[in-house]
């Protein structure tokens, strides 16, 4: 079988269920592939792994991929299994925040590493300064958890529909205690969890063929996961080597993830791409309109 | 290919210059020149390798690129330096080394503590920074205080172990002499055991300098205001602005070496009598 | 001066060291009285327990049997009262202090005022002929000079008892004669009680009112010789027949001790 | 065994402080919850609550204890949910890194003591290397090693080595230089080779420094191994537990991993202390 | 035996130490010839440069002027050829080695076979009367025993030249006499060349074929006395008029040196 390595953007969880399902259910094997899945983490820049030769394909979010490309990393989007964004801003109701008008004077926590960009451009659109000055908001960098929100170090915090939000709920708060602003609803969403490879790989016909088979099998995995939420969560759990994930949380996450992948057959939506690129540019993360940052070649081949 | 040859040539040149330098009469001039030559050699080799093998700058930027970035980002580097080194590392270093020193004295004074506190001290002080950092941020907030707290934990152990060992370093006859003077605990400590402990204490202090810096920087990965060297490094890695990352690392290296150098200088003054300082 | 007032008294003293390959019996059944104003020399073959005996008096070693009293109290109390000055067999100067600093050390510890410290340091340095070396570090001195510095250190504070372990071992005859005279003068002037270890028979005879001869393994006292020499002793006394007679007796005692071996 | 009572006393005191701190730190949350439910808490209710929250700011000792029991004794040691398994993973990297770090550190120290070129040119850079924030370059190290085909235990061990060799260098340079002039002079009169001077004089005299360095080094190794677990995908080991716990706000899990790591360090430091005592005793340097 | 073959020769030797408060002129314009089979004693006041001179011969100190040759080559080459054994003024035993281990040390370094090592250690321990203490650590020995151990160490390998810095300073008369006799026997048997520092005038006269008297600050040679005594020397020779005559001359020389001070 042909070897192929996939670098994830984050730790093993239902966010990447499609790939684990494809592997466990033998979809990759059917395509003659032997796929290795490398989990990510906060200190892994998948682009570096990809360029360093540690992986053939990676999962990344579009803004950070575009930024990397502009910095000279020749990476290209080859498929987009996620149709919608799961990012949102979650606030405690007790702070009296009901709509974006109430933001000024408050501290908004967000992850950095490029994840702050949509929030920055949103604040730009709303006309708020982000340096804590009068009439503006304070942006606070927070870690990948919701502790600062619970401990009231910030009034609002970035969460994913499928993960951090539920941690807030698990901590004992009810949906009624919270106010959420989905990026998707505010018109500032960017594309998440796409598949990327290097330009060099795309010049090699053999590799292109491998990638097409990979994307086909992966999408089959995704669709299977959408249909069989519980089984998919189970598979993810089995693949988690930290032994830290719980069944309850992963099943729920799979349910939410299914909502985001539902609209996609893997083909990148050009309009969504352009919108994401524009927002990324407004946020200042890239300076030029990206060119050649995506291709339909692979999905076209895969979906034949 | 030219660049690869350049790298090899630079390496050979640097090596021979340094061997020549080492043969010269020891002087302040040579001892300063030699690390610089070594460093320049390293940098030249790096430049040559990056260019020669055409390494993507997202993986490893060339020194020339880093230098350019350094020059244009002085303002950022300065505020980060103040936040991380002055506020975070230095205050934590002073508190941590001070606390370890005092506790080492207490352990030394009371055998009860020696048996009780030292094992527990080993235990507490080895708490891994990654585990501590989020907790400290939770307790002390995002500001430099939580960084200082981490640094305290980081420098505590080396200082403790070295001081405890150092306090046992005086030899039997020197202690007997103090006994004949009926010198009490404190006088013996002050006049004999502390001076005799200094070579060890300075080992702890020197190891602490670099630990303090690593600690302050890494702690910022786990929560910080939107400035600081650790913050800049982690966000820049995310943005693949590796040139800025390395510029910060250069600042860290300079600050750390200077910090260490100052401690080594003081050490030379204080422990001039120790054989290691006399050769 | 009240004669015959006992200052140091040892009764049935016993000391055994435990070592990795069996015990060493360093002192066995040692009995001795030293009176106020006595100058007592200890002489005996190498390893016979002279240092050990001095260390017991100084509360640096605990006897495994018997009892020692110093000024009527235990060695520990005497030590706490700073009743004695001790000159070790090796110089043992602190390397981080200059010669002057080393001599000043006990003065600092005993809380003697700064000005007086300086004055005393000067005086004892003169006494041991080391003026001019006050600012040098120990490793910049010759072996004999280090030894003299350590004598100066013990003399700098005025203890009533002096315990001296081969203080003049590394000195040449001339300096030794000079220091012998100085020590006698000091002793006559201050009425100190002195316990003095030496290997030189003439030195022992010249200085002492009482000579204690020891023999080794286990270390015990084989002879105590009271000197009939007057307290006033010019160097020339060493040629008198009385002197040579005592020296002969000491030598015989020593030889006997060696024979046992 | 006479150590037991002092240790228990100190530990007992610590636990007491810990319980107190748990009340102080967790009270806010308890009050908030109560406020949302329109209740006010009596003091005893408050204390009971602060000691039994699911995601406390500071878990109470018995909560950590229970979690430790759960994840060590109650699980098969081969299970991914067993803390023993993760401790083992971390220990392997720590141990390998420690051995390599000690070797590298000693070698460097020997080079520095014997070779003036190295003394003058390398030492400053050894110091500079230590100021590079390891977390920043760890991913690059991993990527580079991956590119040359190294993965698994070794990359972690290398990071662990990187942190642990420094205390060894600093301590050993001083230790190897601690023989005094006369001892060195004796070696000269016998025309001992550099090697002989090293083995018969410098190394024995450096022993007190050596063991002190080892203790510091092994603690640094552990930190390194845990740091190294993150950029390798944090798939297993105590570091991974710490991180995962932090992503899901599982403070109890974080603390039990922390305690485990600290216990691991304490055991290793204690073992070195034991070897130190035996060695120094056999060398006649301790009585 | 070929007489008058120069083994050690010093010409216009000068040595100045630089210290924190000014230079110390330790040796000035020192000239000396030592022939094969000579037994040369150095005597002089404490701090006059005896140790320093010995250290220059042993290549442990670099002269700031003049020249020394050992067996016709530089001290460094002589040292590399392991031409001499050196007894330091302080015992300087390694605390982590037993007495036996300390004596074995130079043998190990010189690559002497294991079996022979054991045999030699036994022999020299007997010579200095320390058999039975082979397994003890240095701090378990008395001062004099440590010194004897260090002598044994220097004798354990058979160098043709012996440089001895006050080797018998801490020993009692009996042991000292015994070791003096042993050393003379060894010297007569092996035709070694010996440079010997001592403070004892009788010892110098008893042992030497040549006595070098030095005076301090700056250290220089004030007198070289060739001994007319026969090579064969029973202990009783110390009572003969020739002996006392030489001793007198040495004493005068010493006194003169002291007067300068
Ligand atoms: N390392 C050194 N640095 C500075 N001065 C020194 C050093 N070694 C010796 N001296 C000085 O050199 C002079 C001669 O010293 P040396 O040790 O040779 O004397 P010595 O004749 O052996 O005396 P002693 O009989 O007391 O051992 C002394 O004045 C001493 O202070
Ligand atoms: N700390 C110790 N441990 C074990 N044995 C010891 C210790 N100190 C001394 N001894 C032994 O006790 C005996 C007496 O030693 P001591 O030092 O009193 O002799 P000394 O009479 O002072 O000899 P010297 O004239 O050589 O200094 C010796 O046999 C020695 O080996
Ligand atoms: C380097 C890097 N790390 C994490 C994220 C954000 N992220 C993507 S998925 C996920 C998990 C949500 O449960 C998180 C936090 C990022 N964008 N870049
Ligand atoms: Mg003695
Ligand atoms: Mg000398």
GROMACS .gro file of N, CA and C in nm, chain C residues 100-151:
model
  156
  683UNK      N    1   4.600   3.877   5.821
  683UNK     CA    2   4.541   3.965   5.921
  683UNK      C    3   4.397   3.925   5.952
  684UNK      N    4   4.323   3.896   5.848
  684UNK     CA    5   4.183   3.857   5.866
  684UNK      C    6   4.170   3.729   5.946
  685UNK      N    7   4.260   3.634   5.922
  685UNK     CA    8   4.256   3.509   5.996
  685UNK      C    9   4.282   3.532   6.144
  686UNK      N   10   4.374   3.622   6.173
  686UNK     CA   11   4.407   3.646   6.314
  686UNK      C   12   4.292   3.724   6.380
  687UNK      N   13   4.229   3.807   6.302
  687UNK     CA   14   4.120   3.887   6.355
  687UNK      C   15   3.996   3.801   6.385
  688UNK      N   16   3.987   3.687   6.315
  688UNK     CA   17   3.867   3.604   6.325
  688UNK      C   18   3.819   3.578   6.468
  689UNK      N   19   3.903   3.522   6.557
  689UNK     CA   20   3.851   3.498   6.692
  689UNK      C   21   3.813   3.627   6.763
  690UNK      N   22   3.883   3.734   6.732
  690UNK     CA   23   3.853   3.861   6.798
  690UNK      C   24   3.714   3.909   6.757
  691UNK      N   25   3.684   3.895   6.628
  691UNK     CA   26   3.551   3.933   6.579
  691UNK      C   27   3.445   3.850   6.651
  692UNK      N   28   3.474   3.720   6.659
  692UNK     CA   29   3.374   3.631   6.719
  692UNK      C   30   3.352   3.664   6.866
  693UNK      N   31   3.458   3.704   6.931
  693UNK     CA   32   3.443   3.734   7.073
  693UNK      C   33   3.400   3.877   7.098
  694UNK      N   34   3.373   3.948   6.990
  694UNK     CA   35   3.313   4.080   7.003
  694UNK      C   36   3.408   4.186   7.060
  695UNK      N   37   3.534   4.175   7.020
  695UNK     CA   38   3.630   4.275   7.068
  695UNK      C   39   3.625   4.397   6.976
  696UNK      N   40   3.629   4.517   7.032
  696UNK     CA   41   3.611   4.638   6.951
  696UNK      C   42   3.713   4.648   6.837
  697UNK      N   43   3.670   4.707   6.729
  697UNK     CA   44   3.750   4.719   6.606
  697UNK      C   45   3.891   4.770   6.631
  698UNK      N   46   3.900   4.881   6.703
  698UNK     CA   47   4.030   4.946   6.721
  698UNK      C   48   4.125   4.852   6.794
  699UNK      N   49   4.071   4.786   6.895
  699UNK     CA   50   4.157   4.697   6.972
  699UNK      C   51   4.199   4.577   6.887
  700UNK      N   52   4.106   4.533   6.803
  700UNK     CA   53   4.139   4.421   6.712
  700UNK      C   54   4.266   4.453   6.634
  701UNK      N   55   4.266   4.570   6.571
  701UNK     CA   56   4.378   4.608   6.485
  701UNK      C   57   4.507   4.610   6.567
  702UNK      N   58   4.495   4.662   6.684
  702UNK     CA   59   4.613   4.676   6.769
  702UNK      C   60   4.667   4.537   6.807
  703UNK      N   61   4.576   4.448   6.844
  703UNK     CA   62   4.619   4.313   6.882
  703UNK      C   63   4.680   4.237   6.766
  704UNK      N   64   4.617   4.250   6.649
  704UNK     CA   65   4.669   4.180   6.531
  704UNK      C   66   4.813   4.225   6.507
  705UNK      N   67   4.833   4.353   6.517
  705UNK     CA   68   4.967   4.405   6.496
  705UNK      C   69   5.064   4.344   6.598
  706UNK      N   70   5.021   4.339   6.722
  706UNK     CA   71   5.110   4.292   6.827
  706UNK      C   72   5.150   4.146   6.804
  707UNK      N   73   5.052   4.060   6.780
  707UNK     CA   74   5.087   3.918   6.764
  707UNK      C   75   5.163   3.892   6.635
  708UNK      N   76   5.135   3.970   6.532
  708UNK     CA   77   5.212   3.953   6.408
  708UNK      C   78   5.359   3.986   6.434
  709UNK      N   79   5.381   4.090   6.510
  709UNK     CA   80   5.518   4.125   6.549
  709UNK      C   81   5.581   4.010   6.626
  710UNK      N   82   5.506   3.958   6.719
  710UNK     CA   83   5.555   3.851   6.805
  710UNK      C   84   5.606   3.733   6.724
  711UNK      N   85   5.532   3.695   6.620
  711UNK     CA   86   5.573   3.579   6.539
  711UNK      C   87   5.654   3.621   6.416
  712UNK      N   88   5.694   3.747   6.416
  712UNK     CA   89   5.778   3.799   6.308
  712UNK      C   90   5.713   3.787   6.171
  713UNK      N   91   5.590   3.829   6.164
  713UNK     CA   92   5.522   3.827   6.034
  713UNK      C   93   5.470   3.965   5.994
  714UNK      N   94   5.516   4.068   6.063
  714UNK     CA   95   5.469   4.201   6.024
  714UNK      C   96   5.504   4.223   5.877
  715UNK      N   97   5.415   4.284   5.806
  715UNK     CA   98   5.438   4.304   5.664
  715UNK      C   99   5.364   4.201   5.581
  716UNK      N  100   5.317   4.093   5.646
  716UNK     CA  101   5.244   3.990   5.570
  716UNK      C  102   5.095   3.992   5.600
  717UNK      N  103   5.052   4.098   5.669
  717UNK     CA  104   4.912   4.104   5.712
  717UNK      C  105   4.815   4.091   5.595
  718UNK      N  106   4.849   4.150   5.482
  718UNK     CA  107   4.755   4.154   5.370
  718UNK      C  108   4.769   4.036   5.274
  719UNK      N  109   4.862   3.945   5.302
  719UNK     CA  110   4.879   3.830   5.212
  719UNK      C  111   4.775   3.722   5.241
  720UNK      N  112   4.749   3.640   5.139
  720UNK     CA  113   4.660   3.526   5.160
  720UNK      C  114   4.743   3.403   5.198
  721UNK      N  115   4.680   3.308   5.270
  721UNK     CA  116   4.756   3.193   5.322
  721UNK      C  117   4.841   3.124   5.216
  722UNK      N  118   4.787   3.108   5.095
  722UNK     CA  119   4.863   3.030   4.997
  722UNK      C  120   4.985   3.108   4.945
  723UNK      N  121   4.998   3.232   4.989
  723UNK     CA  122   5.116   3.308   4.947
  723UNK      C  123   5.226   3.303   5.052
  724UNK      N  124   5.205   3.219   5.155
  724UNK     CA  125   5.303   3.209   5.262
  724UNK      C  126   5.372   3.073   5.260
  725UNK      N  127   5.493   3.069   5.312
  725UNK     CA  128   5.563   2.941   5.324
  725UNK      C  129   5.500   2.861   5.438
  726UNK      N  130   5.533   2.733   5.443
  726UNK     CA  131   5.475   2.645   5.544
  726UNK      C  132   5.497   2.697   5.686
  727UNK      N  133   5.620   2.737   5.714
  727UNK     CA  134   5.651   2.785   5.848
  727UNK      C  135   5.578   2.914   5.880
  728UNK      N  136   5.564   2.999   5.779
  728UNK     CA  137   5.494   3.125   5.802
  728UNK      C  138   5.347   3.099   5.833
  729UNK      N  139   5.289   3.003   5.765
  729UNK     CA  140   5.149   2.969   5.793
  729UNK      C  141   5.135   2.921   5.937
  730UNK      N  142   5.231   2.839   5.977
  730UNK     CA  143   5.223   2.788   6.113
  730UNK      C  144   5.233   2.903   6.214
  731UNK      N  145   5.321   2.998   6.187
  731UNK     CA  146   5.334   3.110   6.279
  731UNK      C  147   5.206   3.193   6.282
  732UNK      N  148   5.144   3.206   6.164
  732UNK     CA  149   5.019   3.281   6.162
  732UNK      C  150   4.915   3.213   6.249
  733UNK      N  151   4.916   3.080   6.246
  733UNK     CA  152   4.815   3.011   6.326
  733UNK      C  153   4.846   3.022   6.476
  734UNK      N  154   4.973   3.033   6.511
  734UNK     CA  155   5.008   3.058   6.652
  734UNK      C  156   4.960   3.197   6.692
   0.00000   0.00000   0.00000
